[in-house]
Short mmCIF file of C-alpha atoms in Angstrom, two decimals:
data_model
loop_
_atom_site.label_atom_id
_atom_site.label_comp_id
_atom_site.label_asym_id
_atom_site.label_seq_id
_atom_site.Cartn_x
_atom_site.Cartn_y
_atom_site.Cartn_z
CA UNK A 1 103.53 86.82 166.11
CA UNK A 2 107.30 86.97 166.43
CA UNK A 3 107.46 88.73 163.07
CA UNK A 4 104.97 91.53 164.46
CA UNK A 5 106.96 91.66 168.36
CA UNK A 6 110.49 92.31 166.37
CA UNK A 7 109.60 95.71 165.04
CA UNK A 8 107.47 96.95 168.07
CA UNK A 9 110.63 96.15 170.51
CA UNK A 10 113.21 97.72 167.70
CA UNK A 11 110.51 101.02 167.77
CA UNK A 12 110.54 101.15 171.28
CA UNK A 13 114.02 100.91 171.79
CA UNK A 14 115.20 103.45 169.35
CA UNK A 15 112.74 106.08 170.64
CA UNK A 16 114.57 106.95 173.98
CA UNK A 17 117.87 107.02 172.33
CA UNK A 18 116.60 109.78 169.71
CA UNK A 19 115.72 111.85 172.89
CA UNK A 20 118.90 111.69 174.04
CA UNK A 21 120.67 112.37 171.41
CA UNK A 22 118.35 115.68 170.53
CA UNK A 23 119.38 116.64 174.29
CA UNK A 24 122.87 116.08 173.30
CA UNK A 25 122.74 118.03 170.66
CA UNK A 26 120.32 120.69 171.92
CA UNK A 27 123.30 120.73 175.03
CA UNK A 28 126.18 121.17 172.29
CA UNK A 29 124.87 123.98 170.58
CA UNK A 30 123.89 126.06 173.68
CA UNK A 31 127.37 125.68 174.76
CA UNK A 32 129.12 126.43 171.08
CA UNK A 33 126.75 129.72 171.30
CA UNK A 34 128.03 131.02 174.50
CA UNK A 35 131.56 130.59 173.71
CA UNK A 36 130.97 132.14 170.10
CA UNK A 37 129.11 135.17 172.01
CA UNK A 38 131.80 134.99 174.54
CA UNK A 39 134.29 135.15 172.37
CA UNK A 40 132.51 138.18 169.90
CA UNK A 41 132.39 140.22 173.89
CA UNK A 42 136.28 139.68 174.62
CA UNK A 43 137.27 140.83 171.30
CA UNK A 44 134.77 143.89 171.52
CA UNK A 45 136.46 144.77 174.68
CA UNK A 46 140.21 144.34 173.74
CA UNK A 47 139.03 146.44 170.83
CA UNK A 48 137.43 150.05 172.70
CA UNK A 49 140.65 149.12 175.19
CA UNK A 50 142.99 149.27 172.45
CA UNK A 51 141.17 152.03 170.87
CA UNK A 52 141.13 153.83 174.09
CA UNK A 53 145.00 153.94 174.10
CA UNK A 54 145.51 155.24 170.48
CA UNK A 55 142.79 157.89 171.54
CA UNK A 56 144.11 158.96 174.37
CA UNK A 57 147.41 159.18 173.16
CA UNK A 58 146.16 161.58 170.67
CA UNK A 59 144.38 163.65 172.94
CA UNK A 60 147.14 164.20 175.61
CA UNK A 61 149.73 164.77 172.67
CA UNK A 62 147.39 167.52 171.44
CA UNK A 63 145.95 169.22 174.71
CA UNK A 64 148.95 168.25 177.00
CA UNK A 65 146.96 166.81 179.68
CA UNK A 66 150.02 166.49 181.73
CA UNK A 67 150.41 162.94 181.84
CA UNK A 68 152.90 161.73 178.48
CA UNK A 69 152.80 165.30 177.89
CA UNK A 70 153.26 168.30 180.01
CA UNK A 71 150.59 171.13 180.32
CA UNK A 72 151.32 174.03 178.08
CA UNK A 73 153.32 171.81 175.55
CA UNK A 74 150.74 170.38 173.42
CA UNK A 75 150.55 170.89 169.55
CA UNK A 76 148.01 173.35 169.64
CA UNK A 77 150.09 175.15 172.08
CA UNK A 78 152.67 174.82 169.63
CA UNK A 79 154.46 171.61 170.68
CA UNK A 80 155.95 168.59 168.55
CA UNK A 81 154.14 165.85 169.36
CA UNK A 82 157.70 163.34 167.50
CA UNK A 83 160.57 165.75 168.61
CA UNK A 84 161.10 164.63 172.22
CA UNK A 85 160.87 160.78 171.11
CA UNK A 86 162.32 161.29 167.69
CA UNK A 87 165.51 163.48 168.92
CA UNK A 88 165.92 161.13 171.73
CA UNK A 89 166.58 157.94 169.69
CA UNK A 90 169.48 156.20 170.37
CA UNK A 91 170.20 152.73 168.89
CA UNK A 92 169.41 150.80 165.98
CA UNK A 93 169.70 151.03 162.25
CA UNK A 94 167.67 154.20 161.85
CA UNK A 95 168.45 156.62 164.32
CA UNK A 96 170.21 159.21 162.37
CA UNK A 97 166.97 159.19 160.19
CA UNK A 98 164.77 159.24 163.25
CA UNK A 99 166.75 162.57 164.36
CA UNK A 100 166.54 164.15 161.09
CA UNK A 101 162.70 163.69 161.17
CA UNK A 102 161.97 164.46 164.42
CA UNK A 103 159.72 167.43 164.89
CA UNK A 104 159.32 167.79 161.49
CA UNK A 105 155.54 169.05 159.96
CA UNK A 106 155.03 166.55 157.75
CA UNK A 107 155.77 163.82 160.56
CA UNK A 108 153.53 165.54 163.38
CA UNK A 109 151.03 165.03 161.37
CA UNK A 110 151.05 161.94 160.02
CA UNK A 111 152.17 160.72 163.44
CA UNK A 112 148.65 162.59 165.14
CA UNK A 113 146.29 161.60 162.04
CA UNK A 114 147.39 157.84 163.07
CA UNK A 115 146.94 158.07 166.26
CA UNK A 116 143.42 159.75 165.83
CA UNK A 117 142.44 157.79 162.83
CA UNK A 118 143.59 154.14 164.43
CA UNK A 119 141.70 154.64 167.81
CA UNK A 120 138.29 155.62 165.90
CA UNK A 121 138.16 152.95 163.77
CA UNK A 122 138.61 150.70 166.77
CA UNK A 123 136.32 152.80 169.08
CA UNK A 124 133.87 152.67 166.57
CA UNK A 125 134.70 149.07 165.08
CA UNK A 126 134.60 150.44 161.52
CA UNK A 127 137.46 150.14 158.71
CA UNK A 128 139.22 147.53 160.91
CA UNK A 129 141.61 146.57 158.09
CA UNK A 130 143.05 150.10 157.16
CA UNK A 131 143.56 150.56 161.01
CA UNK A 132 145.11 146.85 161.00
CA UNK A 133 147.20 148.31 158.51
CA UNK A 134 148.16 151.95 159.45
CA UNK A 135 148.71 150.72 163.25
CA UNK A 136 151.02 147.82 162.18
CA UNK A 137 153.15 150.53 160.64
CA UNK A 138 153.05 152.92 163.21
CA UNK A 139 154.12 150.21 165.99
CA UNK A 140 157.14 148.97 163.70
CA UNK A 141 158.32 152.42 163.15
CA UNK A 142 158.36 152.81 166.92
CA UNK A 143 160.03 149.05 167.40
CA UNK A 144 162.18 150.09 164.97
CA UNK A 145 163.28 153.57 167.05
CA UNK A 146 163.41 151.60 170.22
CA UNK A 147 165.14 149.00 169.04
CA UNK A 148 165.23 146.33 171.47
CA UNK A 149 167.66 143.92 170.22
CA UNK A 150 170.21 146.53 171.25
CA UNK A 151 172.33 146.05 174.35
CA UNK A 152 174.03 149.40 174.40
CA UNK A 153 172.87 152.35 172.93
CA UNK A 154 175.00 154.34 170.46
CA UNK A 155 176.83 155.98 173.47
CA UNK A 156 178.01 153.06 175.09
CA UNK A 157 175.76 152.79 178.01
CA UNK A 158 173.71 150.06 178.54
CA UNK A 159 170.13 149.86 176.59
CA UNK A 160 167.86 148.65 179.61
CA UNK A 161 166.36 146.57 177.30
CA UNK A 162 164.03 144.01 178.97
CA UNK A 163 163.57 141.84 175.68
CA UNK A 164 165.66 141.43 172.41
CA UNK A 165 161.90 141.26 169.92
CA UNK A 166 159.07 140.82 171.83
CA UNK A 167 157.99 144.56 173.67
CA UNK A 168 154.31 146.32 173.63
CA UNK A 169 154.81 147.98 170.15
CA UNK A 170 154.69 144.00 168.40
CA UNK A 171 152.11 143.22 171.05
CA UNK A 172 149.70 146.34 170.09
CA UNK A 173 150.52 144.92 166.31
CA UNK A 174 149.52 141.69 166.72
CA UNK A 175 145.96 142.78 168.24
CA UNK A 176 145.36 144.97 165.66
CA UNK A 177 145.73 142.54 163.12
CA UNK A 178 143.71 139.91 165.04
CA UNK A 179 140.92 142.32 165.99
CA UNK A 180 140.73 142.70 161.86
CA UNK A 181 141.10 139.41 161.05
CA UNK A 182 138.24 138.21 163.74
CA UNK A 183 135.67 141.24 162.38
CA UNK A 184 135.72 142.42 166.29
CA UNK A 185 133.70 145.77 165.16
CA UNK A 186 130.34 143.84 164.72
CA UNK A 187 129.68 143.45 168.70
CA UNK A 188 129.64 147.06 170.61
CA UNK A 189 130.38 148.73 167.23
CA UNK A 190 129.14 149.87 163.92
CA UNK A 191 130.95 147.12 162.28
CA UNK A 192 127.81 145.33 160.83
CA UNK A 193 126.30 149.17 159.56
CA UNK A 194 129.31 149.65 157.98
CA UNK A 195 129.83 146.72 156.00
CA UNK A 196 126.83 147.64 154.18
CA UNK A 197 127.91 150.53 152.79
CA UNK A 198 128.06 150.33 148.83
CA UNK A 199 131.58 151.40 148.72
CA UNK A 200 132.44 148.77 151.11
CA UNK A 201 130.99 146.17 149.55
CA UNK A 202 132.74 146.88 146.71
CA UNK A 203 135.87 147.02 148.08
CA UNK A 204 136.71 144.42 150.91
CA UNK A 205 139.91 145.83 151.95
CA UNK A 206 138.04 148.94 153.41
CA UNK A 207 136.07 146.46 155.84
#
């Protein structure tokens, strides 16, 4: 009799604690889905924000909207969209380089086809790495004429500088290489469509 009783109390007792542990676990992934599908929406939006600001950059620089760039002094109206940041350069190790390229053709346009190329790929969420790439040299180009390590500026006066590393162009760096490395293109993008193309497949680095 005792023999039969043991089992039927062990049975019953184990039951209830099986529920709860389903429950528990039921509970646990619920919650690890939100936050992954909370996390996917915050890096979708840091990524058409960021892309927003390459774009627009572009388009002001090229139709002079008046904002960065004055109406009537746009490339196609014949304006240099590096001259007046390029010429203007006035500290650190490459500034006589900086002046000597400013307003050249060759740097308009590589300058404009970043700019252009950079906020599509985020718009769009497609070829993350190459903009990850492309963007990280852009911004240290422009750390790099900034310089903010500098004090004074090469004509004694003083730099304004509010930090000696840390300023937007490093920031907008950093997010481009974390919006790569997290695949942010596959929520409000193409990222997913384009990772099936055949040539990307083939070749990761284009992802």
């Amino acid at each position: 009799m005792a023999v039969h009783e043991h089992p039927h109390r062990t049975s019953g007792f184990h039951l209830p604690t099986f529920r709860r542990n389903g429950s528990a676990s039921d509970g646990a992934t619920t919650a690890t889905a939100a936050t992954t599908a909370a996390r996917a929406y915050a890096f979708a939006s840091l990524r058409l924000l960021t892309g927003f600001v390459f774009l627009w950059a572009f388009l002001d620089k090229t139709f002079g909207f008046g904002y960065a760039t004055p109406s009537g002094k746009g490339w196609i109206d014949g304006g240099s969209p590096t001259k007046g940041f390029l010429s203007s350069v006035a500290a650190g190790p490459m500034e006589s380089t900086f002046h000597d390229w400013a307003g050249a053709g060759w740097a308009n346009w590589l300058f404009m086809l970043g700019l252009l190329g950079v906020g599509i790929a985020l718009v769009a969420g497609v070829a993350l790495r190459l903009a990850a790439v492309a963007g990280t040299a852009m911004m240290a180009l422009m750390w790099i004429a900034e310089w903010p390590p500098a004090k004074h500026l090469s004509d004694g006066s003083l730099s304004m500088s509010s930090n000696p590393f840390a300023d937007y162009h490093l920031i907008y760096a950093i997010v481009l290489i974390a919006l790569a490395a997290a695949g942010a293109g596959a929520t409000w993008g193409l990222g997913k469509l384009w990772a099936t193309l055949p040539i990307v497949r083939d070749h990761t680095w284009l992802r």
